[in-house]
Structures are given as structure tokens and as C-alpha cells.
Amino acid sequence: MSAHLGRRLRKGATSGAVMAAAVAALAASQAPEMIPPPADNAGGDRAIGAGDTAPPSGDGSATGDSPYYTVLPPLNTPNKPGTSINLPVITGPAEAGIPASVLSAYKRAEQSIRSTDPGCNLPWQLLAGIGKVESGQARGGKVDANGRTLSPILGPVLNGVGFANISDTDGGAYDGDSTHDRAVGPMQFIPSTWATWGQDANSDGKRDPNNIYDAAQAAGLYLCANDRNLALKADLDRAILSYNRSREYLNTVTSWFEYYKRGTHQVPDGTGVFPVDRSDDRGRGNRPAPPFSPFPTSPDPRPSDTGAPKPNPTRPGEPSKVTPPPTKPTTPTKPPVTPPTKPPTVPPAVRVDRLTTVSTGQLTATTESVFAKAPTVAALDASGAPVAGVTVRFEITGTTDARFAGGATTATVTSGSAGIAAAPALRAGEKTGAFTVRAVVVGNSAKAAEFTATVTERQADALVRVAGDPLSATTGTAFTQPVQVKATVKGALAAGVLVEAKVVASATDTEASTEGPYFKNAAGDTVRTLVLKTDANGLISLPELLAGDKAGEYVLILTARGGVSTEIKLTVTAPTATPTPTPDPTADPSPSGTGSPEASPSPSA
């Protein structure tokens, strides 16, 4: 019974009774969870009654409710939750293998969208389920090294004959049809939907619906629209139905989604199995099928040959017996039709076609100052109109200590009504050189703009000593006069300017002297060159200057960044010698000072 029902479904069985029975059989055989069609059978597989002259419009769905492949996974899943994720190769149309490039595109899209919209909880297996149903995983993975299909994948012409009626929206640019639209690429976007949701996921500069990387990224964003959380069953169902408004489509995609969640494996590109049964086939061979009609129709009951009731033969004298006219057949009630699903709201990030730099000229600043201009961009759509509400992240990259307010290297702002987003004030640090500020649309990282910023040293055009006495000292001592120098630029105090102080033997020397006056550095070593920085008032005060051991004339040269300098003369003298006193010949050398010689002892008597 299960195999029989499986074959019926694979041929697109559409009877409500058959579908209900199939769901029960699948559930009994541990197949992925299925959703039975509701009573109203709303969506692309709804019935077309006798009074309908055209199929429903495909507006509001990603594919225009185009046909899709109806093959279902095997009823007996090769593995169960908790076992190996690598399924064995299954022969037939329900193979679990996914071509390498196609699988890579699905996983890359999941990773990208989870980083920008983690609340959506997009699983790559959902993209795989839709890709299987829409194009058989890009016709079994027939793509080139860049992920582009070897030939375009086009759905039927949406001209109202058996399908939705969608007039051309792209001039045939994507689908080659300048009269009507057709679904395009491995994820089967109609051109009008691709114009809004198309992505450049492989950064080749093109938004190509026939590229599996671009198409998978666009499909993921489309499914996450309207703040959906795909971890919730209700949001998951809404997302799938927004792709194709058919209950049978929902059930088919959900089956593959659950199947792939139980495990899959990678196969080489071009070796995947390509399904054959499609929703517009319905098992009728080459004959066209009623558009998306799931119910069989019964022929009208035929009246009698004459079209009037015939009396039965009667005996003479008896009243004639007239056969009552046949009861007019009751016209079957047309299933109610649910209004089309509301088209997903397009997030501002998806609407952005490009970021354009607004700041004019180069961003420059001197060390430890604020840049006069802030990096500014405009978010524009494909027509050049501004897009408001776009979240733009500015990032500082490169070797620099420049920072936004609070010492941050990133800043996030939202574009205003004119699409303008300006970064907060950017302040240079002590490092000089160039670096980059990159502006990126959050949720659409392919849209970016870059600015080159340059930090130069602060300079002064004048450097003078603040009034003070000439500098002089004796050897072995320190100069006691304070030394203070002021730097200015165009008459204004120049704060933060680096100034080099160097002791030289003469004003013509370029190298520091090897003797004479010197400074002590933080380690206590003798140095004759120091680099100082002016304070907020443009002043520097020299530390203690020692005279050294050799007397002579020296020069202290102070040079500010920018080349301006000033010279201060240093005089080192030897200490004054203390004179030696001259002896007085008239002085009494005796200790007593009496002037008489010491008496000699008299000879003994």
C-alpha cells in the first residue's frame, strides 16, 4: 500500500482523498512530517472552476507559482536522527546526495544570513529542499567552477495558459522573453522578484539568478523576510508558501527539508539525480493538464435520447404512468479560495543596490586631532532613489590608532530619509600614515564603500624661547635658568607638536656633541638628544640640563616638525681657582709668638 501511494504522489496525485491517505501512509512508515492540505486547498494547486477564465496570478510569490518537481524522498529514510549524517548513496530520484558546489552555496548562504539575521534561524537544509523541488539541485549540479549553471534554467512562459499571467518586467534580460516572464535559475525566481531580492554572493560584480551562490543567498533572504523565525513551524510554513502558494508544494518541500535534516552527503558536480515528474504533468503524457487543478472532473449526466420523459406502456382504460424527469445534477461547490499571501516586506538592506561616497576630497588630519570631515555614504536602490532605514557599519582597518568616539574601531548608523549615513567623529592618534574606513550595509555585505584617510604630523611655523636669562653654568653643575619654548602655526598656539632638542658643539654641526652639556633620560643615561611634545598651550619645558666636565661654548638647537627651529647658546666655564696664601717673612714662627728662641739646656756644672 505504501509503495502504491508513493507512486501516486510521485505522479502528482491531487485528489484530496488520495493525499490524505498518502499522508497517513507516510506517517505510518516514519517518513518526514507532512502537512495535509486544508479544506480550502489554497495556493497554486487550487482548483479552477467552470467560471474561471484564467489561472490565478502569480504575484506575491518568488516563483510566480511556476511548476515544480513533485518527487518525494524515499518512504524509508536510510538513517534516523542520532545516527551518521552521511547517508549511503540511494539509487533513483530520491538520492540523498547533493552536488558539491550546490551544497557549498546552501551552507554559505546559511552562514552569511545567520551572521546578519540570527533571529531568522535559517537552516541550509531548507534551501536544499527548495532547490530540489525547483530545479533538482541545479539539474544535478551542472554548474561551472563559479557556480553558474552550464545552461539557463527557465520555467514555462507565464502567459496565462495553464499558468499565471505575468507580463514581461525585465525586457527579456534574464529569461529571454520580452512578452511574458518566466522563472529563472536553480531557485526559480521570476525577474520582478529577482530585481528586488537578487544578490551577488560570490562577489563577482553580478547579481545572476543562474548562479547558485547568488540564488541561494537571495532565497535565504526572501525566506527570512517579515522578521520570520524559521525555527517556528508557523513561520516556516509561511516562508515556504511565500515561495509558491501551493499546499502540495509546502508538503513536498517540507518532506525534503526533513529528509535532508536526517542526513545527506556530497557528490561531485554534475552527478546528482535529476527528477522528472513535475506538477504540471500530472501523469497525462504529452497532453496539457488543467492548470494546477487537483480534482478530477466528471462528465455531465446525459439526458434521454429525446430529451423528454417517456411514458410507460399502459393497458386500455388505465391512466398513463409518466416517468418523472431526471433530477438536475447538483453543481459541485467550488472550494473557497484563500486570498493571495501578502508579498514579503523587502528589508531596506536588500533594496540597496549600491553605496555611494558623499564625502568630497581626502580625509586628512594631523596627529591627535579630529578629522574635519566624517566618512559619509548614500544608500541607493537600482533606480538611484535613496533608501532610508539602512543600517550601515563603518569599520577602521589598517595600521592606525585613529578611533571613533569612545575608542571604538567600528560604528553603526542608520540612513535617514535622504539615504545618507554619516560616521561619527573620527579622531587621529599618534601614528602617522594612511588607513581605510570601510562602510558596509549590514545584512548585505556585498554593498560597500571605502575611504582612504591619512594622518600627518602636527607642525609649527614658528618656534621661540620664552623670555629668560642666558644659559651658563660651570663644569660639574647644572644650568639653573629654566628653558621654555613656544610653538605656533599661523599665529595660533600649536599643541601636540613634536620638538627635538639637541646639544651640538657648534651651530653648523648636525650630529650631537660627544661632550659638554647633556640630559638624563628616564633610565638615568647621559643623552644629548631628546624629543618632546608641546602641551595644549604650544609650550615645552626642557628637563634639567647638566653642564658636563668640559668648559666651552655649545649650542642647544630645538627643531619642530615642519622644519622650523631655534638656537640657544650654552656657556660652560671652569670653576674659579682658590689662590694659595704667600708666607710673611717677618712673622714669628714660634708657637708662642714671643719671638725669642727656645732656651738651650745649660751644661751641667
PDB file of N, CA and C in Angstrom, residues 302-313 320-327:
ATOM      1  N   ARG A 302     -25.869  12.478 -19.047  1.00  0.00           N
ATOM      2  CA  ARG A 302     -26.518  12.629 -20.352  1.00  0.00           C
ATOM      3  C   ARG A 302     -28.036  12.497 -20.230  1.00  0.00           C
ATOM      4  N   PRO A 303     -28.808  13.333 -20.892  1.00  0.00           N
ATOM      5  CA  PRO A 303     -30.275  13.192 -20.889  1.00  0.00           C
ATOM      6  C   PRO A 303     -30.689  12.066 -21.811  1.00  0.00           C
ATOM      7  N   SER A 304     -32.002  11.747 -21.818  1.00  0.00           N
ATOM      8  CA  SER A 304     -32.522  10.686 -22.695  1.00  0.00           C
ATOM      9  C   SER A 304     -32.401  11.115 -24.147  1.00  0.00           C
ATOM     10  N   ASP A 305     -32.625  10.148 -25.047  1.00  0.00           N
ATOM     11  CA  ASP A 305     -32.418  10.415 -26.474  1.00  0.00           C
ATOM     12  C   ASP A 305     -33.270  11.564 -26.973  1.00  0.00           C
ATOM     13  N   THR A 306     -34.532  11.640 -26.483  1.00  0.00           N
ATOM     14  CA  THR A 306     -35.440  12.670 -26.984  1.00  0.00           C
ATOM     15  C   THR A 306     -35.361  13.930 -26.169  1.00  0.00           C
ATOM     16  N   GLY A 307     -34.713  13.807 -25.031  1.00  0.00           N
ATOM     17  CA  GLY A 307     -34.633  14.959 -24.164  1.00  0.00           C
ATOM     18  C   GLY A 307     -35.893  15.158 -23.355  1.00  0.00           C
ATOM     19  N   ALA A 308     -36.925  14.284 -23.459  1.00  0.00           N
ATOM     20  CA  ALA A 308     -38.177  14.431 -22.713  1.00  0.00           C
ATOM     21  C   ALA A 308     -38.511  13.110 -22.059  1.00  0.00           C
ATOM     22  N   PRO A 309     -39.288  13.115 -20.969  1.00  0.00           N
ATOM     23  CA  PRO A 309     -39.645  11.850 -20.304  1.00  0.00           C
ATOM     24  C   PRO A 309     -40.521  10.988 -21.197  1.00  0.00           C
ATOM     25  N   LYS A 310     -40.325   9.676 -21.115  1.00  0.00           N
ATOM     26  CA  LYS A 310     -41.114   8.715 -21.901  1.00  0.00           C
ATOM     27  C   LYS A 310     -42.141   8.042 -21.008  1.00  0.00           C
ATOM     28  N   PRO A 311     -43.450   8.002 -21.454  1.00  0.00           N
ATOM     29  CA  PRO A 311     -44.458   7.288 -20.647  1.00  0.00           C
ATOM     30  C   PRO A 311     -44.303   5.795 -20.818  1.00  0.00           C
ATOM     31  N   ASN A 312     -44.614   5.052 -19.755  1.00  0.00           N
ATOM     32  CA  ASN A 312     -44.575   3.608 -19.845  1.00  0.00           C
ATOM     33  C   ASN A 312     -45.852   3.116 -20.553  1.00  0.00           C
ATOM     34  N   PRO A 313     -45.766   1.984 -21.254  1.00  0.00           N
ATOM     35  CA  PRO A 313     -46.998   1.465 -21.890  1.00  0.00           C
ATOM     36  C   PRO A 313     -48.055   1.152 -20.828  1.00  0.00           C
ATOM     37  N   SER A 320     -52.312   6.652 -17.715  1.00  0.00           N
ATOM     38  CA  SER A 320     -50.910   6.525 -18.158  1.00  0.00           C
ATOM     39  C   SER A 320     -49.973   6.818 -16.988  1.00  0.00           C
ATOM     40  N   LYS A 321     -48.877   6.093 -16.967  1.00  0.00           N
ATOM     41  CA  LYS A 321     -47.819   6.338 -15.968  1.00  0.00           C
ATOM     42  C   LYS A 321     -46.657   7.066 -16.638  1.00  0.00           C
ATOM     43  N   VAL A 322     -46.424   8.195 -16.129  1.00  0.00           N
ATOM     44  CA  VAL A 322     -45.359   9.027 -16.725  1.00  0.00           C
ATOM     45  C   VAL A 322     -44.104   8.954 -15.840  1.00  0.00           C
ATOM     46  N   THR A 323     -43.012   8.667 -16.464  1.00  0.00           N
ATOM     47  CA  THR A 323     -41.731   8.643 -15.726  1.00  0.00           C
ATOM     48  C   THR A 323     -41.337  10.065 -15.355  1.00  0.00           C
ATOM     49  N   PRO A 324     -41.074  10.348 -14.102  1.00  0.00           N
ATOM     50  CA  PRO A 324     -40.697  11.717 -13.709  1.00  0.00           C
ATOM     51  C   PRO A 324     -39.379  12.125 -14.378  1.00  0.00           C
ATOM     52  N   PRO A 325     -39.239  13.407 -14.652  1.00  0.00           N
ATOM     53  CA  PRO A 325     -37.991  13.864 -15.296  1.00  0.00           C
ATOM     54  C   PRO A 325     -36.797  13.641 -14.372  1.00  0.00           C
ATOM     55  N   PRO A 326     -35.648  13.407 -14.988  1.00  0.00           N
ATOM     56  CA  PRO A 326     -34.450  13.197 -14.144  1.00  0.00           C
ATOM     57  C   PRO A 326     -34.119  14.449 -13.336  1.00  0.00           C
ATOM     58  N   THR A 327     -33.638  14.162 -12.148  1.00  0.00           N
ATOM     59  CA  THR A 327     -33.246  15.287 -11.280  1.00  0.00           C
ATOM     60  C   THR A 327     -32.000  15.955 -11.844  1.00  0.00           C
TER      61      THR A 327
END
